[in-house]
Tab-separated table of N, CA and C in Angstrom:
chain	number	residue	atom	x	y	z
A	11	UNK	N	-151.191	-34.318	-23.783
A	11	UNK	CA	-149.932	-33.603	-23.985
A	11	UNK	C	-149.985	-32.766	-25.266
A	12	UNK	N	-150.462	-33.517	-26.258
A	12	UNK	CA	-150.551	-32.300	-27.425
A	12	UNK	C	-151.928	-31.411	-27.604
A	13	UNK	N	-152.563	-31.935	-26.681
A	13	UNK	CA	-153.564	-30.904	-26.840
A	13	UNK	C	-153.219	-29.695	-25.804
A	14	UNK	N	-151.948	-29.481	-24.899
A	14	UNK	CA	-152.033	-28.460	-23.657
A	14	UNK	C	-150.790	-27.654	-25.048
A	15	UNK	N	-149.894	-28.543	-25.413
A	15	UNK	CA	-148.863	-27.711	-27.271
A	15	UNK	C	-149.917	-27.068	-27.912
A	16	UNK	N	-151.091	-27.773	-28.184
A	16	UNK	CA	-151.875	-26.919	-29.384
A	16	UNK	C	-152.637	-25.824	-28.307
A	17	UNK	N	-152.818	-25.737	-27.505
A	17	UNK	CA	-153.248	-24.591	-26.868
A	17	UNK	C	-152.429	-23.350	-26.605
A	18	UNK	N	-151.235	-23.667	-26.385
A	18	UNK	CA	-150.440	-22.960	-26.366
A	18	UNK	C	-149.705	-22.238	-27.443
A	19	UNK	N	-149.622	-23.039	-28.970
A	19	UNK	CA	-149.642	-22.602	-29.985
A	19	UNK	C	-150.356	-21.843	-30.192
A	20	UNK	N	-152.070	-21.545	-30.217
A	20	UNK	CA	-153.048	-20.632	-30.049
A	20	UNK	C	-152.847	-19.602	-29.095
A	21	UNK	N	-152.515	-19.548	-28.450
A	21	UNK	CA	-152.139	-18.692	-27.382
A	21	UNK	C	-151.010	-17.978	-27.392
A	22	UNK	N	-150.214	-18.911	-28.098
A	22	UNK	CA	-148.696	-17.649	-28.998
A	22	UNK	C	-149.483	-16.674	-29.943
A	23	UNK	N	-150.435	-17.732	-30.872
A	23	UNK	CA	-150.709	-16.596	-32.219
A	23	UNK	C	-151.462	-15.907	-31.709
A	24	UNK	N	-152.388	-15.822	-30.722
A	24	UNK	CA	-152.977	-14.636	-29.997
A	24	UNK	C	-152.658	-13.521	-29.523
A	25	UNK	N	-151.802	-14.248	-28.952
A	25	UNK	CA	-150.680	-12.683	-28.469
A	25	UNK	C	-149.808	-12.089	-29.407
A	26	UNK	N	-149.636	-13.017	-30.514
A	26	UNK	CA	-148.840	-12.040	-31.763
A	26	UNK	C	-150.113	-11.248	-32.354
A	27	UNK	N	-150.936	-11.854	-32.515
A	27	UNK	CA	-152.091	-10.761	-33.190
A	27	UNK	C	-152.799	-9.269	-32.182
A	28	UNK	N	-152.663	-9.995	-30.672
A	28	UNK	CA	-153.278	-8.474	-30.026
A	28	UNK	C	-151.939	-7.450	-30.247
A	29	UNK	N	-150.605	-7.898	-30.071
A	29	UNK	CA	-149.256	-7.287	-30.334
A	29	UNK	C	-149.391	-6.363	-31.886
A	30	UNK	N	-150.059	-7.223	-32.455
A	30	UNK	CA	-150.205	-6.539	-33.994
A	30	UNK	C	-151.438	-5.651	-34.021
A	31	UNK	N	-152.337	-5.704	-33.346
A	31	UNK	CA	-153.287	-4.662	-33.464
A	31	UNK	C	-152.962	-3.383	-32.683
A	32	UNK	N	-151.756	-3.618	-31.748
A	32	UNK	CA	-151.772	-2.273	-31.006
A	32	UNK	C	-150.415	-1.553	-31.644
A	33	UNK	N	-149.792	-2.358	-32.093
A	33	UNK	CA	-149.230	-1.483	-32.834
A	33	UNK	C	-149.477	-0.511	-33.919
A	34	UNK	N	-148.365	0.385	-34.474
A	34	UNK	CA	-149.171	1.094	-35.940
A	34	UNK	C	-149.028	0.527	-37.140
A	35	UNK	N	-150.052	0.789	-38.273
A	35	UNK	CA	-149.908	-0.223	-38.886
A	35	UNK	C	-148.741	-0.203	-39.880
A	36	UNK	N	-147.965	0.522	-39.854
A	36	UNK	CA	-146.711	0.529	-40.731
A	36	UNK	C	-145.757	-0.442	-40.646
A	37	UNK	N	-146.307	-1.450	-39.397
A	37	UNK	CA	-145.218	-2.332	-38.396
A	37	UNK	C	-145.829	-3.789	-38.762
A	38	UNK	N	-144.721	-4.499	-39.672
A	38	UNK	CA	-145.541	-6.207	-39.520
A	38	UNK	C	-145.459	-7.056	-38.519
A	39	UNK	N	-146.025	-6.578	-37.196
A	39	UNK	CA	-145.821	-7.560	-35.980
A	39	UNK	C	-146.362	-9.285	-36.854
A	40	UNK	N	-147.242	-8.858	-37.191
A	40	UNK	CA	-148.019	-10.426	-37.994
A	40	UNK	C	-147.662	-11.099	-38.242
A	41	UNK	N	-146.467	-10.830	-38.831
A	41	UNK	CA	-145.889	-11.856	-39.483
A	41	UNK	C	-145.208	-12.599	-38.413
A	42	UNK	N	-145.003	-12.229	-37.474
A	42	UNK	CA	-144.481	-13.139	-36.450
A	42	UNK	C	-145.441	-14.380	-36.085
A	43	UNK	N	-146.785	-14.672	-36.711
A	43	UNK	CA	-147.399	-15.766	-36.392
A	43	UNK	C	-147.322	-16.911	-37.582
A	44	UNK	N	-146.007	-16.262	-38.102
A	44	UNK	CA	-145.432	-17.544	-38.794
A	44	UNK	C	-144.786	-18.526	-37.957
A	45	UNK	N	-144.639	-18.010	-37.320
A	45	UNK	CA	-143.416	-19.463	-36.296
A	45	UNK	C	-144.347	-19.988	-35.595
A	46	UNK	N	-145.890	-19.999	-35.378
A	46	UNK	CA	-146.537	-21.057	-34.670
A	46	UNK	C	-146.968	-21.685	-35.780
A	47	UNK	N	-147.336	-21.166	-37.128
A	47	UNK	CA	-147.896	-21.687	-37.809
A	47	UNK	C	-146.976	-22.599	-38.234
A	48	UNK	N	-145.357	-22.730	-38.221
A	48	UNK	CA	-144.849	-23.578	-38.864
A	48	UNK	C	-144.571	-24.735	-37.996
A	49	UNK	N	-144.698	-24.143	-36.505
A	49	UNK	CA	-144.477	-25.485	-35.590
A	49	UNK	C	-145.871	-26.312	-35.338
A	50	UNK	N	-146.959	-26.179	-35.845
A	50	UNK	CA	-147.879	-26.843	-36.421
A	50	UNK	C	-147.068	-27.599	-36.710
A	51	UNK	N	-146.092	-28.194	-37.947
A	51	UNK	CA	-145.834	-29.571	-38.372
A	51	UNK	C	-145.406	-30.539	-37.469
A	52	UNK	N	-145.257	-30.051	-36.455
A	52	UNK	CA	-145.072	-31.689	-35.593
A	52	UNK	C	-146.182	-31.606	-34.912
A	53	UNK	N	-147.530	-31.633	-35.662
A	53	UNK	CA	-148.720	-32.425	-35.091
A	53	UNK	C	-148.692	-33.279	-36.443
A	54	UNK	N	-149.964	-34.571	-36.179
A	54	UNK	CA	-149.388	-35.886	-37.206
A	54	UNK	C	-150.509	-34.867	-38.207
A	55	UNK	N	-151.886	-34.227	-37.570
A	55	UNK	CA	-152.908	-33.668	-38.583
A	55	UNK	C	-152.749	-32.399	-38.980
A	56	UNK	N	-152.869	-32.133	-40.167
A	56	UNK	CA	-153.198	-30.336	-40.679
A	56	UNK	C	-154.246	-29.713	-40.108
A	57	UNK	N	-155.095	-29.954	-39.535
A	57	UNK	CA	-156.012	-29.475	-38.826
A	57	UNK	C	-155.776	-28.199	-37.450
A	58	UNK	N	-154.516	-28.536	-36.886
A	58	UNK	CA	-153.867	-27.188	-36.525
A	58	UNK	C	-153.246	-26.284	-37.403
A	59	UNK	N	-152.624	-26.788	-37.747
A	59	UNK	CA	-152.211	-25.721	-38.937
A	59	UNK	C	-153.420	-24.485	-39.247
A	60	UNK	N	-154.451	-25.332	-40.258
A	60	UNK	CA	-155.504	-24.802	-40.675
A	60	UNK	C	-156.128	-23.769	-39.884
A	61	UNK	N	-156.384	-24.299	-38.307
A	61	UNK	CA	-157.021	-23.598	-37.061
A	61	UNK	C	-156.167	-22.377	-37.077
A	62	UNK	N	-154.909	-22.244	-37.213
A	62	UNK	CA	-154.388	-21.577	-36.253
A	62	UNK	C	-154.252	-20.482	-37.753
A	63	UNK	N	-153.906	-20.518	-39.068
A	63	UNK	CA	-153.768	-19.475	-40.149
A	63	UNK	C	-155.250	-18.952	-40.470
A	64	UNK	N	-156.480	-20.083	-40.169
A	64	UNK	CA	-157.600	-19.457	-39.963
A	64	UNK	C	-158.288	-18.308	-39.337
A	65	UNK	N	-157.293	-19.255	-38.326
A	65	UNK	CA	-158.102	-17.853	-36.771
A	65	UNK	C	-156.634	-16.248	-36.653
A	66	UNK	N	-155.762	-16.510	-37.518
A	66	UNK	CA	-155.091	-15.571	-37.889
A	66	UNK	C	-155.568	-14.881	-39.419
A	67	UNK	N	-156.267	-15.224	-40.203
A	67	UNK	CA	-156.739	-14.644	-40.900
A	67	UNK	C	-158.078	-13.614	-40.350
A	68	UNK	N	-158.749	-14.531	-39.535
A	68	UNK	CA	-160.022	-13.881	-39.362
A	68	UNK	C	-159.744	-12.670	-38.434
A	69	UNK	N	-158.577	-12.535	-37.394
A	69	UNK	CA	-158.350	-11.704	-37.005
A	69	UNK	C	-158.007	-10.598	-37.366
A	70	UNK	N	-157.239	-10.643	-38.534
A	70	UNK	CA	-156.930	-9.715	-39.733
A	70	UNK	C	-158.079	-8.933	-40.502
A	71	UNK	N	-159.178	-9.782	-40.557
A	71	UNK	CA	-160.501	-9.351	-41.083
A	71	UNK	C	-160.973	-8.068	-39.791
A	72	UNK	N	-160.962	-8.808	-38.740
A	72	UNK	CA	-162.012	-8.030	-37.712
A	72	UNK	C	-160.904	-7.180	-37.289
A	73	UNK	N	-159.830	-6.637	-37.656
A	73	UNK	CA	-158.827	-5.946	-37.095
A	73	UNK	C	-158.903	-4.434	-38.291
A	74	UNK	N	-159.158	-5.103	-39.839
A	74	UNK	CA	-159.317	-4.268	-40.995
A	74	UNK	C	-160.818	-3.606	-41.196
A	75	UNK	N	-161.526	-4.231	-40.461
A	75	UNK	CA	-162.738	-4.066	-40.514
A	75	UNK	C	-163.203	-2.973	-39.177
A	76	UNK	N	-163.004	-3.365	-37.932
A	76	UNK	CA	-163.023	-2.898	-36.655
A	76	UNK	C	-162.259	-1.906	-36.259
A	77	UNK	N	-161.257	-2.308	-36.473
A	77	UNK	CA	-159.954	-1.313	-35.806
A	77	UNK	C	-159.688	-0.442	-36.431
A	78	UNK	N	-158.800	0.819	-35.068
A	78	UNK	CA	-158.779	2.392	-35.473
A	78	UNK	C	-158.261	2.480	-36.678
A	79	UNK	N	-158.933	3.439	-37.447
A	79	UNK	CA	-158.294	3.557	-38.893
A	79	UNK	C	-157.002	4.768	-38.689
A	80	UNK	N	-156.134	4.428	-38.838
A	80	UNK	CA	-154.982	5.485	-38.347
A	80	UNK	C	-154.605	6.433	-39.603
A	81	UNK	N	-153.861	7.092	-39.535
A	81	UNK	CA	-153.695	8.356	-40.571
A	81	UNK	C	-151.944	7.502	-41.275
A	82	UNK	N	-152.435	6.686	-42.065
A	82	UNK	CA	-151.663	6.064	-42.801
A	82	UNK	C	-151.696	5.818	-44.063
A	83	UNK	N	-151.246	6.112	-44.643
A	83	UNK	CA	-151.254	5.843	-46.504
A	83	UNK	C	-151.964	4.626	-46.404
A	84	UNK	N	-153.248	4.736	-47.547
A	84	UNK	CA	-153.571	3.007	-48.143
A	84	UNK	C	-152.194	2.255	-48.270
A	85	UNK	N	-151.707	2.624	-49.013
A	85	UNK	CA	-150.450	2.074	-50.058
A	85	UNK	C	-149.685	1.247	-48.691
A	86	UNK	N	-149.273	1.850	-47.576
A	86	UNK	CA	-148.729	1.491	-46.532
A	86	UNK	C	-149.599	-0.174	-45.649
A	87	UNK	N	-150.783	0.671	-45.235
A	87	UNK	CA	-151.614	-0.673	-44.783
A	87	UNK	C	-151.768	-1.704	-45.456
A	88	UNK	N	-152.289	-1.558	-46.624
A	88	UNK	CA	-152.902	-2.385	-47.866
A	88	UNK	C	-151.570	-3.353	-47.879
A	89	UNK	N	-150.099	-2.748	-48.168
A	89	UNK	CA	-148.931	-3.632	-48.218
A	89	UNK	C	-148.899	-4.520	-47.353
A	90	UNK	N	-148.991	-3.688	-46.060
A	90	UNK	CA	-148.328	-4.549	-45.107
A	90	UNK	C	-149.579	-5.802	-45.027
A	91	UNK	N	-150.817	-5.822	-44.991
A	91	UNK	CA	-152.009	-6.447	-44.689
A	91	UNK	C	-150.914	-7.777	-46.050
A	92	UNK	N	-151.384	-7.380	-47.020
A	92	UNK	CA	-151.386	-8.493	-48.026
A	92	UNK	C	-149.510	-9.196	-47.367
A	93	UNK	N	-148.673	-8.615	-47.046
A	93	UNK	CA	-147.606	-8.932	-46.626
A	93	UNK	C	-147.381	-10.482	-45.682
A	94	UNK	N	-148.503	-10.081	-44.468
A	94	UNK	CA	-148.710	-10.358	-43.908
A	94	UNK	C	-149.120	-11.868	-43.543
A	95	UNK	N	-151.003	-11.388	-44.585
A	95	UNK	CA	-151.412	-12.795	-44.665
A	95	UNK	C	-150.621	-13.582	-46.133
A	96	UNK	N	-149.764	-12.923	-46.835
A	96	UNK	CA	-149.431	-14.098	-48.086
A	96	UNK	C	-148.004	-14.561	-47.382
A	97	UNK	N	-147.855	-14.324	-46.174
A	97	UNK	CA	-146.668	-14.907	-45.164
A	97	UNK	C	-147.274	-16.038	-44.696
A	98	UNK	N	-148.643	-15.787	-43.952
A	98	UNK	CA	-149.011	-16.952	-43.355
A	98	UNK	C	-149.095	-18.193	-44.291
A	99	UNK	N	-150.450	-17.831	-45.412
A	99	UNK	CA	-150.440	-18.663	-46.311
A	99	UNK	C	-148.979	-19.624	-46.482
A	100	UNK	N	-147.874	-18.748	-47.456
A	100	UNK	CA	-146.487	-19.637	-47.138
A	100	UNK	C	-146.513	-20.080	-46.436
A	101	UNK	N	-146.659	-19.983	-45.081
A	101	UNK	CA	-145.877	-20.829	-44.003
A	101	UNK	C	-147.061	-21.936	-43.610
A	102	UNK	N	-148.164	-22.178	-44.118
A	102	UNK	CA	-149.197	-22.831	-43.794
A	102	UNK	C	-148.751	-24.504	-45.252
A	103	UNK	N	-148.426	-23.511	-46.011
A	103	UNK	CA	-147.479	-24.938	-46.926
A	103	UNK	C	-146.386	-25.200	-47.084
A	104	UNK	N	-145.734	-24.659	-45.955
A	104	UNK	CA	-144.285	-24.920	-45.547
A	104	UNK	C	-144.563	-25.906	-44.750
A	105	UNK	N	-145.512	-25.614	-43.705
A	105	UNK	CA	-145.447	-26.501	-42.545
A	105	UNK	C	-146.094	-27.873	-42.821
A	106	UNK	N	-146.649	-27.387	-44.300
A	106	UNK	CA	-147.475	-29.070	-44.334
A	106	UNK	C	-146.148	-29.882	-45.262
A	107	UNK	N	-145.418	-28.679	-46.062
A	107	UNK	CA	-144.501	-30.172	-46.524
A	107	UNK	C	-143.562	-29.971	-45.316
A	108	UNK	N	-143.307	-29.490	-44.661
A	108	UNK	CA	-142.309	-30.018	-43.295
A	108	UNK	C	-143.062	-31.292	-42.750
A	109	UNK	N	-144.259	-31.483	-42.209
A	109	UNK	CA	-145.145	-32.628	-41.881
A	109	UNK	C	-145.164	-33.971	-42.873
A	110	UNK	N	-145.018	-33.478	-43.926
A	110	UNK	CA	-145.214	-34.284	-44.816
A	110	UNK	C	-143.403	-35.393	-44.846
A	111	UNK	N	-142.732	-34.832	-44.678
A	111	UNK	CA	-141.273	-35.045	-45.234
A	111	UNK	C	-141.242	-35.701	-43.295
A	112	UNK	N	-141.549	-35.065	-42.480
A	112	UNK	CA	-141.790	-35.680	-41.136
A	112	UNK	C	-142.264	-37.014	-41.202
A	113	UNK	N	-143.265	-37.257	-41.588
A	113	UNK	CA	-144.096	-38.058	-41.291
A	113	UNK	C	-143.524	-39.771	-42.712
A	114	UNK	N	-143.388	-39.246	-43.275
A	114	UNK	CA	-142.614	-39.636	-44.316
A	114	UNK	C	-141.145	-40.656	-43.834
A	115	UNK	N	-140.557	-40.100	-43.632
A	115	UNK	CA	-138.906	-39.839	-42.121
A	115	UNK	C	-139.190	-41.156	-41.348
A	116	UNK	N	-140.984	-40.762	-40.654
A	116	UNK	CA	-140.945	-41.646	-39.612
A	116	UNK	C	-141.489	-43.176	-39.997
A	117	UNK	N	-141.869	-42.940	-41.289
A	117	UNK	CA	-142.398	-44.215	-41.836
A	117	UNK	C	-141.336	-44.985	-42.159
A	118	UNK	N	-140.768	-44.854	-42.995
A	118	UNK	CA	-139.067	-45.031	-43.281
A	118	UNK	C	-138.623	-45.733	-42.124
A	119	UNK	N	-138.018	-44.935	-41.159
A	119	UNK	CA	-137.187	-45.557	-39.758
A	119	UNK	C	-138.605	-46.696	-39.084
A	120	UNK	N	-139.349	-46.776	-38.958
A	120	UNK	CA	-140.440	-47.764	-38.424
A	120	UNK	C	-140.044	-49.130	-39.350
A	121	UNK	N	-140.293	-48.711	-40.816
A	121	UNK	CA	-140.243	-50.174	-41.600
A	121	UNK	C	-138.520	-50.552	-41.690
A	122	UNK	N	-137.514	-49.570	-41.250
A	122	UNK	CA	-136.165	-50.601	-41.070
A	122	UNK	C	-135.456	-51.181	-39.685
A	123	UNK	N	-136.693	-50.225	-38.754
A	123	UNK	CA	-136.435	-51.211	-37.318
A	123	UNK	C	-137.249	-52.427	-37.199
A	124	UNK	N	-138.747	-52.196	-38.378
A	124	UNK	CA	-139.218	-53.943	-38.450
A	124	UNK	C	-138.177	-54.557	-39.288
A	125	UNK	N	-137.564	-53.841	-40.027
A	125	UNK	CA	-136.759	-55.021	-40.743
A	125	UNK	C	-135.595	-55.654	-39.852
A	126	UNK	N	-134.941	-54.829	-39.472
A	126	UNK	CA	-133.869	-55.079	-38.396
A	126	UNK	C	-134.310	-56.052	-37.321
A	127	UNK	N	-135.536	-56.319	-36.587
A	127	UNK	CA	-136.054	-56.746	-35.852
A	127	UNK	C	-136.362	-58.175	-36.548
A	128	UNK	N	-137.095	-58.159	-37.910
A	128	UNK	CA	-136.820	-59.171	-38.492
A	128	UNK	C	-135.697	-60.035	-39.058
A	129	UNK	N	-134.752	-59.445	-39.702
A	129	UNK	CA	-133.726	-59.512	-39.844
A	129	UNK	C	-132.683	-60.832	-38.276
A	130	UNK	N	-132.757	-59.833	-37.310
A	130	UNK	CA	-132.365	-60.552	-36.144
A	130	UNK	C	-132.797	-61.715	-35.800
A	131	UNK	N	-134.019	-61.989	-35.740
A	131	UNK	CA	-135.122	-63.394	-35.728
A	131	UNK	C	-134.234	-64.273	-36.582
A	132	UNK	N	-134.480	-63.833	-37.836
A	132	UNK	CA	-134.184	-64.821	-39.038
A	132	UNK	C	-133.066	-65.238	-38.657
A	133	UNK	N	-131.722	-64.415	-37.994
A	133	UNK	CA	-130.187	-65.190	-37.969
A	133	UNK	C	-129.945	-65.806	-36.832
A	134	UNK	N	-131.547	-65.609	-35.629
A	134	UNK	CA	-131.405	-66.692	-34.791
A	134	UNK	C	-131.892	-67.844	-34.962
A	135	UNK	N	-132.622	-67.931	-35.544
A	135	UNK	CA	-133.727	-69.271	-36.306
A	135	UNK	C	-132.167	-70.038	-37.016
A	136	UNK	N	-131.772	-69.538	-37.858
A	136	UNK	CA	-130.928	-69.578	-39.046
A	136	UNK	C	-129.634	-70.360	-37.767
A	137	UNK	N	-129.158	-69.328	-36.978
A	137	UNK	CA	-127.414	-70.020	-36.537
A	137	UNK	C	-128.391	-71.431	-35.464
A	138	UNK	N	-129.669	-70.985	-35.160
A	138	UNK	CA	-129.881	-72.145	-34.327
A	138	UNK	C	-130.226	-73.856	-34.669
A	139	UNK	N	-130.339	-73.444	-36.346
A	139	UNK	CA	-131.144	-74.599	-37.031
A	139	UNK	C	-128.913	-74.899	-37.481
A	140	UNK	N	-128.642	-74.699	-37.658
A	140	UNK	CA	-126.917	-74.808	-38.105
A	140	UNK	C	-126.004	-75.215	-36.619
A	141	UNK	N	-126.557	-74.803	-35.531
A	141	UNK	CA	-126.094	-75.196	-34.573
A	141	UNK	C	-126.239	-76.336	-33.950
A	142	UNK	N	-127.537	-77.027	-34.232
A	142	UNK	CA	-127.715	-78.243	-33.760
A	142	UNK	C	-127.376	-79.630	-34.457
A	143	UNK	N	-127.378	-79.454	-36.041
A	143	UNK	CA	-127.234	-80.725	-36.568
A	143	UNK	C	-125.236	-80.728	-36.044
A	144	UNK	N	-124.524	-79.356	-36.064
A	144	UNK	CA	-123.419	-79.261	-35.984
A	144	UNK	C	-122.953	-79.666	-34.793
A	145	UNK	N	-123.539	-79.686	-33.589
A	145	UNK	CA	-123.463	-79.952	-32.321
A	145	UNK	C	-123.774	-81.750	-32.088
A	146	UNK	N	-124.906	-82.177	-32.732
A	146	UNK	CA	-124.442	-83.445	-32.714
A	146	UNK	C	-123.929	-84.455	-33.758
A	147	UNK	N	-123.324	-83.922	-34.391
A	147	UNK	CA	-122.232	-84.143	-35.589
A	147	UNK	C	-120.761	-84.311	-34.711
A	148	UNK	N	-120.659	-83.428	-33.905
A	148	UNK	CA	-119.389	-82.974	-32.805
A	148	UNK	C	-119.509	-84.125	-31.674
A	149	UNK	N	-120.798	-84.455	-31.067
A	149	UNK	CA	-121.004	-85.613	-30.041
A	149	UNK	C	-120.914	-86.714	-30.973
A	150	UNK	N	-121.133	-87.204	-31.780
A	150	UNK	CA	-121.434	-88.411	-32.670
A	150	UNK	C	-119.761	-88.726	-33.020
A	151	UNK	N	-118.801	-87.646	-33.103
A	151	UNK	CA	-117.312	-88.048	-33.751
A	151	UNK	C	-116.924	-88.392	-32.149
A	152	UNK	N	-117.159	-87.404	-30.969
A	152	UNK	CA	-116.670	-88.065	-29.842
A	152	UNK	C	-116.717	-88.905	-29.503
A	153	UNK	N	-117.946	-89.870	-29.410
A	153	UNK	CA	-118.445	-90.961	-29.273
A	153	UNK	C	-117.845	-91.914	-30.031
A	154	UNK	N	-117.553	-91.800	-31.643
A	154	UNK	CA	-116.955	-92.594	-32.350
A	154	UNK	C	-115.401	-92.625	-31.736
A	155	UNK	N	-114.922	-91.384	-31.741
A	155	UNK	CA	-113.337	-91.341	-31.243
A	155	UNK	C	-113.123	-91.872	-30.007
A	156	UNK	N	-114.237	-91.686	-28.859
A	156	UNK	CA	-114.479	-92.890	-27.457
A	156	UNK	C	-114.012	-94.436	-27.811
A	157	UNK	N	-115.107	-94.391	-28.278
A	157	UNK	CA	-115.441	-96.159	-28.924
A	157	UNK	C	-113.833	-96.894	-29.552
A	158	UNK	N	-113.294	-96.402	-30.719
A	158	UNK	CA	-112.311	-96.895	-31.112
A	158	UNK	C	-111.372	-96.618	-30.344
A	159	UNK	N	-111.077	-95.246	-28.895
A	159	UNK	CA	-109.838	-95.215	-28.754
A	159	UNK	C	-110.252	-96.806	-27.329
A	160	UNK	N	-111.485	-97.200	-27.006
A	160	UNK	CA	-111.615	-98.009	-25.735
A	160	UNK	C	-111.549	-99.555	-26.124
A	161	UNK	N	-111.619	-99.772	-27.718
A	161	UNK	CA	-111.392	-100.837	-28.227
A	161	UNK	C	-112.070	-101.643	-29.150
């Protein structure tokens, strides 16, 4: 199941990056591969994360490197490029303290449903060890109250 999510995460930032190469470059489609990169945090490892601002960086390389050089001011490309990837970057340590504060969250609620779980044990142990000396404490007066009311 999370490996057909992480494919598909790849497969979002893919299509935001061919979206970004066909456009012109005055246009930050790119930055739109912040929102896979940040839904990376609900995997438990950074290792998507990493994959996915990686293989969005490198695309950026072979896109600056490869692709049509259009009749655009440096000043224009150069912006938007650095724009771009110092977006991802952010969102590559956004998503790890989102994971982090996640994962964190879930540790938390785990150790107060063992406690709760423990907790419950203990007050059945507890009313059951109180219930029995009390129960024949209750037969022992009947018996006495038998006895003297029969003679």
């Amino acid at each position: 199941m999370l490996q057909s999510k992480y494919i598909l995460l790849v497969l979002f930032a893919l299509f935001i990056i061919i979206v970004d190469w066909v456009t012109p470059p005055g246009i930050a489609i790119g930055l739109l591969v912040v929102l896979p990169i940040i839904a990376t945090a609900f995997f438990d490892d950074s290792t998507t994360t990493q994959s996915i601002v990686l293989l969005a960086v490198a695309a950026k390389l072979v896109e600056s490197i490869l692709g049509p050089q259009a009749a655009v001011p440096p000043a224009v490309w150069i912006t938007n490029r650095i724009l771009v990837v110092s977006s991802w970057l952010a969102a590559w340590g956004l998503a790890h303290a989102f994971r982090s504060l996640r994962l964190a969250v879930e540790l938390q609620r785990n150790r107060a449903q063992a406690s709760s779980q423990l907790n419950r044990l203990l007050m059945s142990l507890v009313a059951h060890d109180y219930r029995s000396p009390l129960a024949l404490a209750g037969q022992t007066l009947d018996y006495a109250t038998y006895t003297l009311d029969a003679g």
